[in-house]
Amino acid sequence: MRKIKKRLASALRNFTFLLMSDVKLLIGTTVFVVLVVLGFIFPHFSPYNPKRWNQVPRDIPPCWKYPLGTTSLGQDLFWLLTFALQNSLILGITVATISTFVGVLLGLLAGYKGGYLDRALTFLSDIFIAIPSFPILVMLAALFLGRIHILMLAAVLCLFNWPWPAKQVRSMILSLRERTFIETASFSGFGTIEIILKEVIPLISPWIFANFINTVLVAIGAEAGLATIGVSSLEEATLGTMIYWALRYQAMFRGHWWWISVPVVTIVILFIALFLIYMSFSEMFSIGGYKK
Amino acid sequence: MKASVRYIISRIVSYIITVWIGLTICFILPRFVPIDPITVILSRVTAMGAYMDPETYQKMRETLLHIFGLEGSFQEQYFSFLSKAITGDFGISITVFPSKVNDLIARALPWTILLLATTTLISWIFGNIIGLLAGYYRDRKISKALQFFAISVYPIPYYVMALIFVFIFCYLFRIFPLLGSKGIGFEVSLSFEFISSVIYHSFLPALTLFVINLGWWILSMRALTINISEEDYVKFAEIKGLDKRIILNKYIFRNALLPQITQLTMALSTIFSGAILTEFIFSYPGLGQLLWMAVSSSDIYLLMGITSLSVIAVSTAALVIDLIYPLLDPRIRYEAKQI
């Protein structure tokens, strides 16, 4: 117990040090944490279900009582936003977790085993990278007539997001395998799995994390894109469906700028924050141990 | 066998397989979903209040099955779909009933290609040049400002950027029109008025695509330049006192350009997806709007057509770039190791 506490403390100290040494990471993480708090803690305090219509007076610009204004459907934009953030983040994190895990695993496998498995996996991942995923997603979602379940959407997004990490991890493994310290480890009697866990993973973990963050961004963006065109699960509150309903009710041209700008500004802030985190982790990766 | 020949053959084989898998996905997906397009059409007919006796109904159903190529077993349908798709025949639209899907696509496609090709090319060229300079003079203030610009622009999704531009230029300042690619009442022609109208109307969608892509090319070119300028041979050239312009041009730029070309082929599908949404927001008469029309009326054949065509178009564009690549990279011409 004590040991764990000590470890946690040292990890925390390391992380704080990291944050302080990199402005990009600091800004990105701070904004992201604020949005996560907004998305995962605030919804529990919502005074009413913000998805329901006519809960509050319609079309009120931002004021003290309704900090972000209300929609023409009588929804409170602030509470709606917290719900939307939650759903979008859950979607993004689910997709990123699964596809990064699968991708890294397959990449490790392909890089280490080589042979037919490697060739097949490389070929498959190249194809999935080349196929434009968006029209296919639109087609699939359209066939469900705007009622596709958000988890179904997540599953399809995973299908298109595993090849990139797989391809990258594979090429990293191929170049790492030639390095002396891996050979040393292998000669000192480490097994393959041990080498991967103790030598390879720590080295490429910044990249894996960067890729994870990037996939969160891509998945949230893809869902919002689908929603904008009107084929996501429109009854759920996500950042995309908020844009959809605002566009549907011509919020911008009726002068209800707050309705459309709330999701738009949130997406911009969220994505820039995620991208900053992504950038600083991939820089860390290229500066640290691994470099071709 | 010569290395370049092997490269070209392997690239073409992978192209064919990519297109095949893409088309197969397009064929299989609609068959997993419990919507029967024939029933959709028939219900539309009967919804108008027309009465049909069961015999006519059955006959009509059979005719429609024939028209849409839904006769026969699964394999027969699959092969007829594939053979038709290769010749560019995607069946008949449900919304605009008797017209062919490829006619609709043929009307929209030139607009998309025009928009995409121009913006991608211009932003790639500008991004590379700016990124090179920003990477080489990375301690200057302007380089840092450019980096800041790129970081804050690139992660924004295309449609969000489009909305921001609509808000600024169509709502706040009312400089640009919101709709269409050409003014109403214009016929397609080569006159000055027509061309200027096209440029005026497609300026905002083009700007959206341009700005975001520019951000990405600046970022990646800058990183590449920084990496390369730390190589020993560049350091040596600097110590030797070579002209900076020569170092930039011949030592850094040419080496950094190759990965940028590879990046371009891989980014194509993302750019294409983004362009579709941008077109939708601006009601630009390209594939994006057609896709939206197909979605909003659940026109499965139009959807299948657009998706299949997107797969073919994007992979073909990538193929073309990849086939030009050996001309630019001498290593592929001489080395058998590549790919």
XYZ file of C-alpha atoms in Angstrom:
631
model
C 0.000 0.000 0.000
C 2.745 2.351 0.968
C 4.709 1.411 -2.110
C 1.775 2.212 -4.355
C 1.338 5.552 -2.654
C 4.984 6.329 -3.152
C 4.822 5.361 -6.793
C 1.727 7.434 -7.361
C 3.380 10.409 -5.727
C 6.463 10.099 -7.895
C 4.349 9.688 -11.042
C 2.408 12.771 -10.085
C 5.619 14.687 -9.490
C 6.965 13.588 -12.857
C 3.782 14.654 -14.550
C 3.767 18.061 -12.870
C 7.340 18.526 -13.938
C 6.385 17.620 -17.481
C 3.512 20.068 -17.424
C 5.677 22.877 -16.145
C 8.383 22.302 -18.716
C 6.058 22.409 -21.719
C 3.708 25.339 -22.248
C 1.751 23.563 -24.979
C 1.095 20.580 -22.771
C 0.156 22.806 -19.852
C -2.397 24.787 -21.840
C -3.768 21.713 -23.592
C -4.129 19.680 -20.423
C -5.697 22.501 -18.444
C -8.340 23.189 -21.067
C -8.990 19.496 -21.546
C -9.394 18.899 -17.810
C -11.842 21.804 -17.573
C -13.894 20.353 -20.425
C -13.793 16.877 -18.898
C -15.027 18.252 -15.575
C -17.745 20.120 -17.464
C -18.724 16.963 -19.300
C -18.479 14.327 -16.587
C -19.283 16.074 -13.319
C -21.654 18.887 -14.202
C -24.377 16.746 -15.845
C -25.112 15.219 -12.430
C -26.146 18.632 -11.118
C -28.395 19.555 -14.001
C -31.681 20.931 -12.625
C -33.628 19.399 -15.511
C -33.087 17.047 -18.404
C -31.681 19.433 -21.007
C -32.630 17.185 -23.894
C -36.331 17.743 -23.221
C -37.947 20.571 -25.078
C -39.628 23.596 -23.530
C -37.941 23.287 -20.166
C -36.966 26.959 -20.226
C -38.208 30.034 -22.120
C -37.146 30.030 -25.766
C -34.560 32.133 -27.607
C -33.015 33.942 -24.673
C -29.529 35.345 -25.291
C -26.871 34.629 -22.665
C -27.763 36.199 -19.321
C -27.226 35.495 -15.612
C -29.931 32.906 -15.360
C -29.003 31.110 -18.579
C -25.247 31.652 -18.962
C -25.129 30.431 -22.551
C -28.666 31.310 -23.574
C -31.483 29.010 -24.638
C -32.513 27.414 -27.928
C -35.658 27.783 -30.003
C -36.655 24.399 -28.674
C -36.602 25.645 -25.116
C -33.399 23.947 -24.024
C -30.826 25.496 -21.723
C -27.643 25.605 -23.770
C -25.286 25.378 -20.808
C -26.723 22.133 -19.484
C -27.220 20.806 -22.992
C -23.545 21.477 -23.630
C -22.470 19.506 -20.572
C -24.473 16.506 -21.770
C -23.152 16.894 -25.299
C -19.573 17.063 -24.052
C -20.075 13.921 -22.026
C -21.443 11.942 -24.966
C -18.835 13.206 -27.417
C -15.986 12.515 -25.006
C -17.271 9.032 -24.210
C -17.484 8.288 -27.911
C -14.015 9.677 -28.589
C -12.344 7.929 -25.685
C -14.022 4.599 -26.428
C -12.973 4.657 -30.060
C -9.469 5.811 -29.198
C -8.988 3.163 -26.512
C -10.160 0.269 -28.640
C -8.500 1.248 -31.885
C -5.206 2.227 -30.272
C -5.129 -1.030 -28.326
C -5.955 -3.163 -31.352
C -3.665 -1.195 -33.619
C -0.669 -1.346 -31.291
C -1.206 -5.033 -30.642
C -1.425 -5.877 -34.339
C 1.524 -3.627 -35.107
C 3.662 -5.363 -32.472
C 2.575 -8.737 -33.755
C 3.276 -7.882 -37.381
C 6.617 -6.292 -36.565
C 7.794 -9.182 -34.437
C 6.441 -12.199 -36.239
C 7.081 -10.982 -39.768
C 6.275 -13.321 -42.649
C 2.783 -13.794 -44.017
C 1.052 -12.303 -41.009
C 3.097 -9.155 -41.386
C 2.405 -8.875 -45.084
C -1.299 -9.485 -44.685
C -1.632 -6.928 -41.896
C 0.388 -4.298 -43.717
C -1.650 -4.810 -46.846
C -4.938 -4.598 -44.997
C -3.966 -1.499 -43.069
C -2.758 0.233 -46.237
C -6.119 -0.416 -47.844
C -8.105 0.863 -44.900
C -5.990 4.010 -44.857
C -6.587 4.579 -48.569
C -10.359 4.115 -48.516
C -12.156 7.372 -47.733
C -14.037 6.473 -44.577
C -16.410 9.388 -44.443
C -18.710 8.556 -47.387
C -18.924 4.992 -46.105
C -19.803 6.224 -42.631
C -22.420 8.524 -44.133
C -23.912 5.669 -46.102
C -24.051 3.378 -43.100
C -25.493 6.025 -40.811
C -28.000 7.119 -43.455
C -29.281 3.581 -43.762
C -30.262 3.803 -40.115
C -32.239 6.965 -40.878
C -30.615 9.152 -38.229
C -31.200 6.673 -35.424
C -27.892 4.849 -35.397
C -26.832 3.940 -31.889
C -23.828 5.845 -30.670
C -21.991 2.631 -29.779
C -22.604 1.265 -33.265
C -21.051 4.433 -34.593
C -18.109 3.911 -32.253
C -17.635 0.370 -33.558
C -17.512 1.539 -37.165
C -15.119 4.345 -36.295
C -12.837 1.785 -34.654
C -12.803 -0.139 -37.908
C -11.268 2.821 -39.691
C -8.899 3.950 -36.947
C -6.840 0.891 -36.046
C -4.698 0.724 -39.239
C -2.724 3.884 -38.623
C -1.234 2.924 -35.229
C -0.715 -0.621 -36.515
C 1.298 0.615 -39.480
C 3.350 3.039 -37.412
C 4.069 0.650 -34.550
C 5.113 -2.005 -37.016
C 7.676 0.230 -38.654
C 8.951 1.333 -35.233
C 9.396 -2.275 -34.180
C 11.263 -3.078 -37.369
C 13.775 -0.325 -36.731
C 13.980 -0.998 -32.977
C 14.698 -4.665 -33.540
C 18.027 -3.781 -35.094
C 19.126 -1.715 -32.108
C 21.815 -3.009 -29.800
C 19.980 -2.657 -26.503
C 17.212 -4.937 -27.754
C 19.823 -7.464 -28.806
C 21.525 -7.145 -25.449
C 18.237 -7.796 -23.711
C 17.575 -10.760 -25.937
C 21.034 -12.229 -25.260
C 20.617 -11.763 -21.533
C 17.731 -14.159 -21.659
C 14.682 -11.901 -21.858
C 11.722 -13.438 -23.640
C 9.949 -11.673 -26.498
C 7.039 -10.611 -24.355
C 9.345 -9.334 -21.651
C 11.348 -7.306 -24.160
C 8.192 -5.793 -25.584
C 6.794 -4.926 -22.175
C 9.984 -3.684 -20.554
C 12.012 -2.242 -23.419
C 9.796 -1.418 -26.358
C 6.562 -0.182 -24.816
C 8.175 2.402 -22.513
C 10.090 3.759 -25.477
C 7.122 4.145 -27.788
C 4.559 4.977 -25.121
C 4.650 8.749 -25.809
C 3.780 7.973 -29.411
C 0.988 5.609 -28.378
C -0.434 8.272 -26.138
C -0.141 10.913 -28.847
C -1.963 8.608 -31.229
C -4.635 7.971 -28.601
C -5.260 11.696 -28.222
C -5.350 12.169 -31.966
C -7.895 9.381 -32.342
C -10.119 10.987 -29.702
C -10.024 14.103 -31.836
C -10.714 12.245 -35.069
C -13.613 10.263 -33.621
C -15.339 13.261 -32.086
C -14.803 15.134 -35.332
C -16.224 12.321 -37.437
C -19.336 12.016 -35.298
C -19.870 15.757 -35.364
C -19.433 15.716 -39.131
C -22.010 12.994 -39.540
C -24.372 14.844 -37.247
C -23.924 18.058 -39.219
C -25.147 16.313 -42.321
C -27.978 14.831 -40.268
C -27.163 11.151 -39.964
C -25.874 10.653 -36.423
C -28.076 9.649 -33.504
C -29.939 12.914 -33.588
C -31.911 12.349 -30.414
C -28.759 12.171 -28.342
C -26.998 15.354 -27.305
C -23.522 15.475 -28.802
C -21.460 18.398 -30.010
C -22.414 17.454 -33.556
C -26.141 17.181 -32.999
C -26.071 20.558 -31.270
C -24.681 22.008 -34.508
C -27.262 20.066 -36.491
C -30.252 21.429 -34.604
C -28.853 24.954 -34.684
C -28.427 24.719 -38.452
C -31.804 23.075 -38.843
C -33.496 26.016 -37.130
C -31.386 28.537 -39.074
C -29.987 29.883 -35.813
C -27.367 31.992 -37.511
C -29.652 33.804 -39.901
C -32.301 34.425 -37.331
C -29.657 36.206 -35.291
C -29.442 33.542 -32.578
C -25.661 33.534 -32.718
C -25.285 32.009 -29.268
C -27.024 28.794 -30.276
C -24.654 27.987 -33.133
C -21.540 29.443 -31.532
C -21.741 27.401 -28.312
C -21.023 24.027 -29.977
C -18.737 25.561 -32.591
C -16.555 27.373 -30.075
C -16.496 24.335 -27.794
C -15.335 22.092 -30.628
C -12.641 24.568 -31.594
C -11.377 24.857 -28.013
C -11.536 21.117 -27.379
C -9.748 20.244 -30.609
C -6.996 22.791 -30.199
C -6.432 21.553 -26.632
C -6.267 17.932 -27.777
C -3.973 18.841 -30.622
C -1.611 20.680 -28.270
C -1.380 17.594 -26.079
C -0.837 15.492 -29.188
C 1.917 17.781 -30.447
C 3.867 17.839 -27.220
C 3.700 14.076 -26.819
C 4.854 13.411 -30.347
C 7.675 15.904 -29.885
C 8.630 14.149 -26.674
C 8.710 10.930 -28.624
C 10.956 12.218 -31.390
C 13.334 13.854 -28.914
C 13.443 10.916 -26.501
C 15.035 7.554 -27.134
C 13.466 6.575 -30.402
C 14.634 8.160 -33.604
C 15.268 6.583 -36.922
C 13.221 -6.882 -63.281
C 13.906 -3.200 -63.031
C 13.104 -1.740 -59.660
C 10.821 0.945 -61.037
C 8.775 -1.579 -63.019
C 8.325 -3.703 -59.940
C 7.295 -0.644 -57.963
C 4.680 0.325 -60.550
C 3.260 -3.182 -60.825
C 2.960 -3.662 -57.066
C 1.356 -0.251 -56.753
C -1.217 -1.016 -59.449
C -2.058 -4.372 -57.886
C -2.667 -2.753 -54.512
C -4.785 -0.099 -56.258
C -7.017 -2.713 -57.838
C -7.464 -4.555 -54.557
C -8.224 -1.318 -52.691
C -10.933 -0.407 -55.180
C -12.322 -3.926 -55.047
C -12.560 -3.972 -51.256
C -14.070 -0.508 -51.212
C -16.711 -1.485 -53.739
C -17.442 -4.667 -51.826
C -18.065 -2.652 -48.665
C -20.396 -0.399 -50.665
C -22.266 -3.432 -51.911
C -22.546 -5.306 -48.648
C -23.451 -2.503 -46.231
C -26.937 -1.729 -47.571
C -27.790 -5.420 -47.456
C -27.267 -5.537 -43.712
C -29.847 -2.895 -43.076
C -33.528 -3.723 -42.907
C -34.702 -1.114 -45.401
C -36.017 -2.371 -48.697
C -35.652 0.314 -51.371
C -38.400 -1.225 -53.482
C -40.867 -1.000 -50.616
C -39.822 2.623 -50.137
C -40.727 3.460 -53.736
C -43.931 1.461 -53.735
C -45.063 3.008 -50.495
C -44.354 6.405 -52.017
C -46.651 5.512 -54.915
C -49.414 4.188 -52.726
C -49.048 7.077 -50.289
C -50.395 9.384 -52.968
C -53.689 7.639 -52.583
C -53.453 5.552 -55.687
C -55.114 2.185 -55.447
C -53.346 -0.852 -56.846
C -54.663 -4.324 -57.074
C -52.246 -6.956 -55.827
C -51.441 -8.150 -59.321
C -50.275 -4.753 -60.556
C -48.394 -4.316 -57.294
C -46.548 -7.562 -57.854
C -45.785 -6.680 -61.453
C -44.520 -3.275 -60.495
C -42.369 -4.832 -57.835
C -40.802 -7.172 -60.351
C -40.128 -4.344 -62.796
C -38.474 -2.337 -60.058
C -36.400 -5.305 -58.946
C -35.210 -5.598 -62.525
C -34.417 -1.906 -62.834
C -32.410 -1.834 -59.629
C -30.540 -5.018 -60.362
C -31.944 -6.873 -57.360
C -32.799 -10.052 -59.207
C -31.022 -13.304 -58.770
C -28.853 -14.680 -56.032
C -26.495 -12.731 -53.822
C -23.465 -13.621 -55.939
C -25.166 -12.700 -59.193
C -26.120 -9.327 -57.779
C -22.601 -8.847 -56.499
C -20.943 -9.574 -59.808
C -23.366 -7.476 -61.773
C -22.770 -4.618 -59.312
C -19.007 -4.926 -59.689
C -19.017 -5.134 -63.459
C -21.398 -2.182 -63.711
C -19.434 -0.128 -61.180
C -16.221 -0.538 -63.145
C -17.874 0.854 -66.244
C -19.259 3.701 -64.158
C -22.863 2.555 -64.078
C -24.342 2.870 -60.596
C -27.972 2.224 -61.379
C -30.921 4.531 -61.057
C -31.660 7.127 -58.439
C -34.747 6.700 -56.297
C -35.298 10.377 -55.524
C -34.913 11.701 -59.032
C -36.498 8.515 -60.199
C -35.818 7.792 -63.821
C -32.489 9.586 -64.022
C -29.304 7.625 -63.771
C -27.054 7.945 -60.752
C -24.011 8.505 -62.899
C -25.711 11.397 -64.691
C -26.294 13.066 -61.342
C -22.752 12.364 -60.251
C -21.353 13.536 -63.587
C -23.044 16.866 -63.066
C -21.635 17.268 -59.550
C -18.187 15.751 -59.908
C -16.469 18.472 -61.987
C -17.336 21.034 -59.319
C -15.829 18.883 -56.581
C -12.713 18.151 -58.594
C -12.298 21.823 -59.424
C -12.572 22.838 -55.784
C -10.457 20.005 -54.411
C -7.676 20.024 -56.961
C -7.117 23.765 -56.817
C -7.187 24.105 -53.052
C -5.126 20.985 -52.379
C -2.471 21.946 -54.873
C -2.229 25.594 -53.841
C -2.170 24.841 -50.142
C 0.391 22.089 -50.622
C 2.725 24.377 -52.545
C 2.296 27.347 -50.212
C 2.467 25.177 -47.117
C 5.719 23.590 -48.237
C 7.397 26.880 -49.004
C 6.209 28.569 -45.835
C 6.977 25.492 -43.743
C 10.476 25.301 -45.175
C 11.248 28.899 -44.324
C 9.588 28.643 -40.920
C 11.604 25.540 -40.152
C 14.911 26.899 -41.328
C 14.578 30.229 -39.537
C 12.831 28.668 -36.591
C 13.989 31.185 -34.001
C 12.462 34.191 -35.712
C 9.302 35.677 -34.326
C 7.391 35.291 -37.569
C 8.185 31.595 -37.629
C 6.715 31.226 -34.167
C 3.661 33.213 -35.221
C 3.207 30.891 -38.192
C 3.527 27.871 -35.933
C 0.870 29.365 -33.689
C -1.394 29.969 -36.675
C -0.940 26.424 -37.937
C -1.560 24.830 -34.550
C -4.723 26.793 -33.967
C -6.118 26.239 -37.463
C -5.261 22.669 -38.373
C -7.202 20.763 -35.674
C -10.467 22.537 -36.497
C -12.749 20.271 -38.541
C -13.615 21.517 -42.018
C -17.304 22.023 -41.424
C -16.665 23.974 -38.229
C -14.233 26.204 -40.075
C -16.845 26.591 -42.805
C -19.410 27.671 -40.217
C -16.961 30.166 -38.762
C -16.357 31.658 -42.208
C -20.066 31.790 -42.917
C -20.518 33.619 -39.647
C -17.767 36.129 -40.373
C -18.191 36.753 -44.096
C -21.876 36.130 -44.705
C -23.417 37.214 -41.449
C -21.157 39.805 -39.830
C -19.701 41.472 -42.915
C -21.899 40.205 -45.766
C -19.112 40.250 -48.327
C -19.664 36.815 -49.800
C -22.791 34.974 -50.850
C -23.806 31.859 -49.002
C -25.248 29.823 -51.810
C -24.036 27.908 -54.770
C -21.086 28.045 -57.053
C -22.543 30.339 -59.670
C -25.131 33.053 -59.684
C -28.657 32.092 -60.574
C -29.460 32.412 -64.259
C -25.971 31.771 -65.520
C -25.349 29.117 -68.102
C -22.035 27.298 -68.036
C -19.797 29.133 -70.479
C -16.305 30.447 -70.845
C -17.260 34.094 -70.543
C -15.572 36.414 -68.091
C -18.790 36.940 -66.168
C -19.310 33.266 -65.636
C -15.786 32.594 -64.475
C -15.694 35.553 -62.133
C -19.040 34.512 -60.711
C -17.770 30.993 -60.114
C -14.712 32.336 -58.337
C -16.804 34.718 -56.268
C -19.227 32.008 -55.232
C -16.690 29.319 -54.507
C -14.261 31.568 -52.704
C -15.392 30.706 -49.194
C -15.437 26.921 -49.574
C -12.041 27.158 -51.222
C -10.750 29.370 -48.435
C -11.955 26.864 -45.829
C -10.149 23.965 -47.452
C -7.088 26.082 -48.171
C -6.603 27.427 -44.650
C -6.893 24.081 -42.887
C -4.676 22.232 -45.341
C -2.169 25.054 -45.251
C -1.945 24.646 -41.486
C -1.137 20.974 -41.824
C 1.453 21.345 -44.590
C 3.199 24.120 -42.679
C 3.357 21.985 -39.548
C 4.681 18.871 -41.211
C 7.108 20.689 -43.515
C 8.444 22.685 -40.591
C 9.088 19.542 -38.576
C 10.778 17.857 -41.540
C 12.959 20.879 -42.222
C 14.062 21.066 -38.614
C 14.955 17.368 -38.681
C 16.876 17.576 -41.916
C 18.733 20.778 -41.072
C 20.259 18.949 -38.117
C 21.722 16.278 -40.383
C 25.476 16.221 -40.729
C 25.577 16.977 -44.429
C 23.600 20.173 -43.930
C 25.870 21.206 -41.072
C 28.840 20.490 -43.293
C 27.413 22.600 -46.120
C 26.879 25.419 -43.672
C 30.408 25.215 -42.350
C 31.709 25.051 -45.894
C 30.088 28.432 -46.369
C 27.645 27.458 -49.097
C 25.076 29.990 -50.092
C 22.013 29.701 -47.852
C 19.735 29.625 -50.839
C 21.514 26.603 -52.233
C 21.365 24.826 -48.881
C 17.669 25.550 -48.592
C 16.861 24.569 -52.136
C 19.060 21.638 -52.886
C 19.986 20.225 -49.504
C 16.812 20.592 -47.485
C 13.837 21.297 -49.721
C 14.318 18.425 -52.144
C 14.797 15.923 -49.351
C 11.840 17.158 -47.364
C 9.571 17.190 -50.393
C 9.526 13.418 -50.814
C 7.885 12.562 -47.486
C 5.506 15.428 -48.146
C 4.381 13.757 -51.376
C 3.803 10.484 -49.556
C 1.850 12.425 -46.939
C -0.262 13.940 -49.689
C -1.390 10.559 -50.984
C -2.297 9.471 -47.489
C -4.082 12.708 -46.657
C -6.246 12.584 -49.786
C -9.079 10.606 -48.237
C -9.246 12.940 -45.240
C -9.202 16.025 -47.448
C -11.910 14.516 -49.613
C -14.150 13.826 -46.614
C -13.624 17.356 -45.399
C -14.428 18.798 -48.799
C -17.714 16.932 -48.926
C -18.870 18.497 -45.671
C -17.619 21.930 -46.674
C -19.614 21.708 -49.893
C -22.663 20.770 -47.900
C -22.369 23.791 -45.611
C -21.948 26.195 -48.528
C -24.513 24.433 -50.736
C -21.783 24.163 -53.326
C -23.160 22.013 -56.149
C -20.609 19.212 -55.803
C -20.707 15.703 -54.436
C -21.320 16.977 -50.908
C -24.660 18.432 -51.758
C -25.582 15.386 -53.781
C -24.667 13.221 -50.815
C -26.873 15.308 -48.580
C -29.746 14.985 -51.036
C -29.250 11.237 -51.081
C -29.115 11.100 -47.282
C -32.156 13.233 -46.662
C -34.300 11.140 -48.996
C -32.567 7.841 -48.134
C -31.738 7.213 -51.764
C -29.664 4.069 -51.387
C -28.477 3.828 -54.972
C -27.328 7.398 -55.104
C -25.507 6.807 -51.807
C -23.892 3.636 -53.109
C -22.916 5.429 -56.288
C -21.344 8.372 -54.507
C -19.510 6.152 -52.039
C -18.203 3.801 -54.730
C -17.125 6.741 -56.805
C -15.378 8.351 -53.827
C -13.424 5.163 -53.266
C -12.449 4.973 -56.925
C -11.626 8.663 -57.227
C -9.514 8.914 -54.094
C -7.555 5.741 -54.806
C -6.994 6.790 -58.404
C -5.684 10.172 -57.342
C -3.357 8.471 -54.863
C -2.236 6.073 -57.579
C -1.432 8.923 -59.954
C 0.653 10.703 -57.335
C 2.425 7.470 -56.438
C 3.219 6.790 -60.083
C 4.761 10.228 -60.438
C 6.828 9.570 -57.326
C 9.620 7.481 -58.951
C 10.272 10.367 -61.324
C 11.023 12.542 -58.332
C 12.782 10.068 -56.097
C 15.826 8.529 -57.788
C 16.204 5.992 -55.006
C 13.173 4.066 -56.165
C 14.501 3.918 -59.701
C 17.753 2.253 -58.712
C 17.108 0.418 -55.488
C 15.236 -2.835 -55.459
C 14.645 -2.571 -51.735
C 11.719 -0.181 -51.849
C 8.280 -1.636 -51.182
